[in-house]
């Protein structure tokens, strides 16, 4: 299992940018493509937001070769603060819904923004 320390990858205690989330995604994706298990260690991360998680984790659900079952088996999270666990669940749930029916999700979002229901 490949152990990745998020703080070391992003050189920060703040997991707040999409750019840093993309860095994490690229590394994780490279191991998952080889069917290597990955453990993401969030020790030392003081602030984390959904923009970072969408880029780092949510994008994994966009890849056809990664089913939810595959990701559950091959991707482990460690040292996640209790408060942040909710963020992970939300990001993963939204990613699953979005990538399962992307066109409908985008249409519903556009309608909501434009005030159509």
PDB file of C-alpha atoms in Angstrom:
ATOM      1  CA  UNK A   1       0.000   0.000   0.000  1.00  0.00           C
ATOM      2  CA  UNK A   2       1.302   3.427  -0.973  1.00  0.00           C
ATOM      3  CA  UNK A   3       1.173   5.870   1.962  1.00  0.00           C
ATOM      4  CA  UNK A   4       0.751   9.495   0.849  1.00  0.00           C
ATOM      5  CA  UNK A   5       0.970  12.368   3.326  1.00  0.00           C
ATOM      6  CA  UNK A   6      -1.212  15.181   1.993  1.00  0.00           C
ATOM      7  CA  UNK A   7       0.674  17.889   3.887  1.00  0.00           C
ATOM      8  CA  UNK A   8       3.916  16.815   2.165  1.00  0.00           C
ATOM      9  CA  UNK A   9       2.341  16.732  -1.301  1.00  0.00           C
ATOM     10  CA  UNK A  10       0.793  20.196  -1.066  1.00  0.00           C
ATOM     11  CA  UNK A  11       3.511  21.720   1.174  1.00  0.00           C
ATOM     12  CA  UNK A  12       0.856  23.286   3.365  1.00  0.00           C
ATOM     13  CA  UNK A  13      -1.410  22.690   6.342  1.00  0.00           C
ATOM     14  CA  UNK A  14      -4.249  24.196   4.307  1.00  0.00           C
ATOM     15  CA  UNK A  15      -6.061  21.935   1.855  1.00  0.00           C
ATOM     16  CA  UNK A  16      -8.024  24.725   0.230  1.00  0.00           C
ATOM     17  CA  UNK A  17      -7.098  25.054  -3.439  1.00  0.00           C
ATOM     18  CA  UNK A  18      -8.277  23.164  -6.487  1.00  0.00           C
ATOM     19  CA  UNK A  19      -4.702  23.326  -7.791  1.00  0.00           C
ATOM     20  CA  UNK A  20      -3.411  21.379  -4.783  1.00  0.00           C
ATOM     21  CA  UNK A  21      -6.345  18.979  -5.047  1.00  0.00           C
ATOM     22  CA  UNK A  22      -5.332  18.324  -8.655  1.00  0.00           C
ATOM     23  CA  UNK A  23      -1.780  17.494  -7.508  1.00  0.00           C
ATOM     24  CA  UNK A  24      -3.154  14.897  -5.120  1.00  0.00           C
ATOM     25  CA  UNK A  25      -5.508  13.524  -7.787  1.00  0.00           C
ATOM     26  CA  UNK A  26      -2.667  13.061 -10.303  1.00  0.00           C
ATOM     27  CA  UNK A  27      -0.563  11.113  -7.797  1.00  0.00           C
ATOM     28  CA  UNK A  28      -3.441   8.970  -6.521  1.00  0.00           C
ATOM     29  CA  UNK A  29      -4.651   8.286 -10.063  1.00  0.00           C
ATOM     30  CA  UNK A  30      -1.178   7.129 -11.118  1.00  0.00           C
ATOM     31  CA  UNK A  31      -1.163   4.453  -8.380  1.00  0.00           C
ATOM     32  CA  UNK A  32      -4.771   3.390  -8.847  1.00  0.00           C
ATOM     33  CA  UNK A  33      -4.181   2.874 -12.581  1.00  0.00           C
ATOM     34  CA  UNK A  34      -1.582   0.271 -11.556  1.00  0.00           C
ATOM     35  CA  UNK A  35      -4.112  -1.209  -9.105  1.00  0.00           C
ATOM     36  CA  UNK A  36      -1.955  -0.222  -6.152  1.00  0.00           C
ATOM     37  CA  UNK A  37      -3.772   0.529  -2.915  1.00  0.00           C
ATOM     38  CA  UNK A  38      -3.376   4.096  -1.666  1.00  0.00           C
ATOM     39  CA  UNK A  39      -3.623   5.456   1.840  1.00  0.00           C
ATOM     40  CA  UNK A  40      -4.137   9.220   2.079  1.00  0.00           C
ATOM     41  CA  UNK A  41      -2.864  10.587   5.367  1.00  0.00           C
ATOM     42  CA  UNK A  42      -4.354  13.925   6.413  1.00  0.00           C
ATOM     43  CA  UNK A  43      -2.199  14.362   9.528  1.00  0.00           C
ATOM     44  CA  UNK A  44      -1.254  18.011  10.009  1.00  0.00           C
ATOM     45  CA  UNK A  45      -4.003  19.387   7.769  1.00  0.00           C
ATOM     46  CA  UNK A  46      -5.680  22.169   9.747  1.00  0.00           C
ATOM     47  CA  UNK A  47      -8.189  23.458   7.194  1.00  0.00           C
ATOM     48  CA  UNK A  48      -9.801  21.531   4.371  1.00  0.00           C
ATOM     49  CA  UNK A  49     -12.570  22.656   2.009  1.00  0.00           C
ATOM     50  CA  UNK A  50     -14.716  20.929  -0.580  1.00  0.00           C
ATOM     51  CA  UNK A  51     -12.991  22.620  -3.546  1.00  0.00           C
ATOM     52  CA  UNK A  52      -9.803  20.751  -2.615  1.00  0.00           C
ATOM     53  CA  UNK A  53     -11.651  17.471  -2.026  1.00  0.00           C
ATOM     54  CA  UNK A  54     -13.636  17.724  -5.265  1.00  0.00           C
ATOM     55  CA  UNK A  55     -10.375  18.009  -7.199  1.00  0.00           C
ATOM     56  CA  UNK A  56      -8.468  15.410  -5.169  1.00  0.00           C
ATOM     57  CA  UNK A  57     -11.120  12.761  -4.524  1.00  0.00           C
ATOM     58  CA  UNK A  58     -14.327  13.645  -6.369  1.00  0.00           C
ATOM     59  CA  UNK A  59     -12.608  13.529  -9.762  1.00  0.00           C
ATOM     60  CA  UNK A  60     -11.742   9.867  -9.211  1.00  0.00           C
ATOM     61  CA  UNK A  61     -15.435   9.061  -9.640  1.00  0.00           C
ATOM     62  CA  UNK A  62     -15.336  10.563 -13.138  1.00  0.00           C
ATOM     63  CA  UNK A  63     -13.056   7.811 -14.362  1.00  0.00           C
ATOM     64  CA  UNK A  64     -14.951   4.912 -15.871  1.00  0.00           C
ATOM     65  CA  UNK A  65     -12.453   2.345 -14.619  1.00  0.00           C
ATOM     66  CA  UNK A  66     -12.991   3.344 -10.978  1.00  0.00           C
ATOM     67  CA  UNK A  67     -16.233   2.055  -9.559  1.00  0.00           C
ATOM     68  CA  UNK A  68     -17.328   3.011  -6.055  1.00  0.00           C
ATOM     69  CA  UNK A  69     -16.474  -0.528  -4.934  1.00  0.00           C
ATOM     70  CA  UNK A  70     -12.993  -0.275  -6.459  1.00  0.00           C
ATOM     71  CA  UNK A  71     -12.353   3.052  -4.725  1.00  0.00           C
ATOM     72  CA  UNK A  72     -13.648   1.689  -1.413  1.00  0.00           C
ATOM     73  CA  UNK A  73     -11.154  -1.149  -1.660  1.00  0.00           C
ATOM     74  CA  UNK A  74      -8.143   0.699  -3.065  1.00  0.00           C
ATOM     75  CA  UNK A  75      -8.379   4.111  -1.403  1.00  0.00           C
ATOM     76  CA  UNK A  76      -8.064   4.515   2.363  1.00  0.00           C
ATOM     77  CA  UNK A  77      -8.178   7.715   4.391  1.00  0.00           C
ATOM     78  CA  UNK A  78      -6.249   8.262   7.568  1.00  0.00           C
ATOM     79  CA  UNK A  79      -6.069  10.992  10.214  1.00  0.00           C
ATOM     80  CA  UNK A  80      -9.219  12.742   9.044  1.00  0.00           C
ATOM     81  CA  UNK A  81     -10.726  15.022  11.682  1.00  0.00           C
ATOM     82  CA  UNK A  82     -14.294  14.148  12.717  1.00  0.00           C
ATOM     83  CA  UNK A  83     -15.594  17.475  11.391  1.00  0.00           C
ATOM     84  CA  UNK A  84     -13.954  16.831   8.010  1.00  0.00           C
ATOM     85  CA  UNK A  85     -15.496  13.364   7.578  1.00  0.00           C
ATOM     86  CA  UNK A  86     -18.773  15.055   6.681  1.00  0.00           C
ATOM     87  CA  UNK A  87     -16.990  16.924   3.862  1.00  0.00           C
ATOM     88  CA  UNK A  88     -15.670  13.635   2.451  1.00  0.00           C
ATOM     89  CA  UNK A  89     -19.107  12.024   2.550  1.00  0.00           C
ATOM     90  CA  UNK A  90     -20.694  15.032   0.838  1.00  0.00           C
ATOM     91  CA  UNK A  91     -18.021  15.223  -1.866  1.00  0.00           C
ATOM     92  CA  UNK A  92     -18.190  11.501  -2.592  1.00  0.00           C
ATOM     93  CA  UNK A  93     -21.996  11.445  -2.663  1.00  0.00           C
ATOM     94  CA  UNK A  94     -22.181  14.450  -4.990  1.00  0.00           C
ATOM     95  CA  UNK A  95     -19.475  12.998  -7.247  1.00  0.00           C
ATOM     96  CA  UNK A  96     -21.343   9.688  -7.512  1.00  0.00           C
ATOM     97  CA  UNK A  97     -24.602  11.462  -8.354  1.00  0.00           C
ATOM     98  CA  UNK A  98     -22.964  13.874 -10.767  1.00  0.00           C
ATOM     99  CA  UNK A  99     -20.987  11.337 -12.762  1.00  0.00           C
ATOM    100  CA  UNK A 100     -23.848   8.805 -12.782  1.00  0.00           C
ATOM    101  CA  UNK A 101     -26.061  11.257 -14.700  1.00  0.00           C
ATOM    102  CA  UNK A 102     -23.925  14.250 -15.636  1.00  0.00           C
ATOM    103  CA  UNK A 103     -26.313  15.718 -18.238  1.00  0.00           C
ATOM    104  CA  UNK A 104     -29.337  15.693 -15.919  1.00  0.00           C
ATOM    105  CA  UNK A 105     -27.303  17.093 -13.021  1.00  0.00           C
ATOM    106  CA  UNK A 106     -25.997  19.972 -15.153  1.00  0.00           C
ATOM    107  CA  UNK A 107     -29.474  20.675 -16.534  1.00  0.00           C
ATOM    108  CA  UNK A 108     -30.995  20.719 -13.033  1.00  0.00           C
ATOM    109  CA  UNK A 109     -28.219  23.015 -11.803  1.00  0.00           C
ATOM    110  CA  UNK A 110     -28.686  25.391 -14.746  1.00  0.00           C
ATOM    111  CA  UNK A 111     -32.436  25.465 -14.132  1.00  0.00           C
ATOM    112  CA  UNK A 112     -31.898  26.203 -10.438  1.00  0.00           C
ATOM    113  CA  UNK A 113     -29.513  29.058 -11.241  1.00  0.00           C
ATOM    114  CA  UNK A 114     -31.881  30.537 -13.829  1.00  0.00           C
ATOM    115  CA  UNK A 115     -34.886  30.221 -11.526  1.00  0.00           C
ATOM    116  CA  UNK A 116     -36.631  27.521 -13.571  1.00  0.00           C
ATOM    117  CA  UNK A 117     -38.152  24.619 -11.730  1.00  0.00           C
TER     118      UNK A 117
END
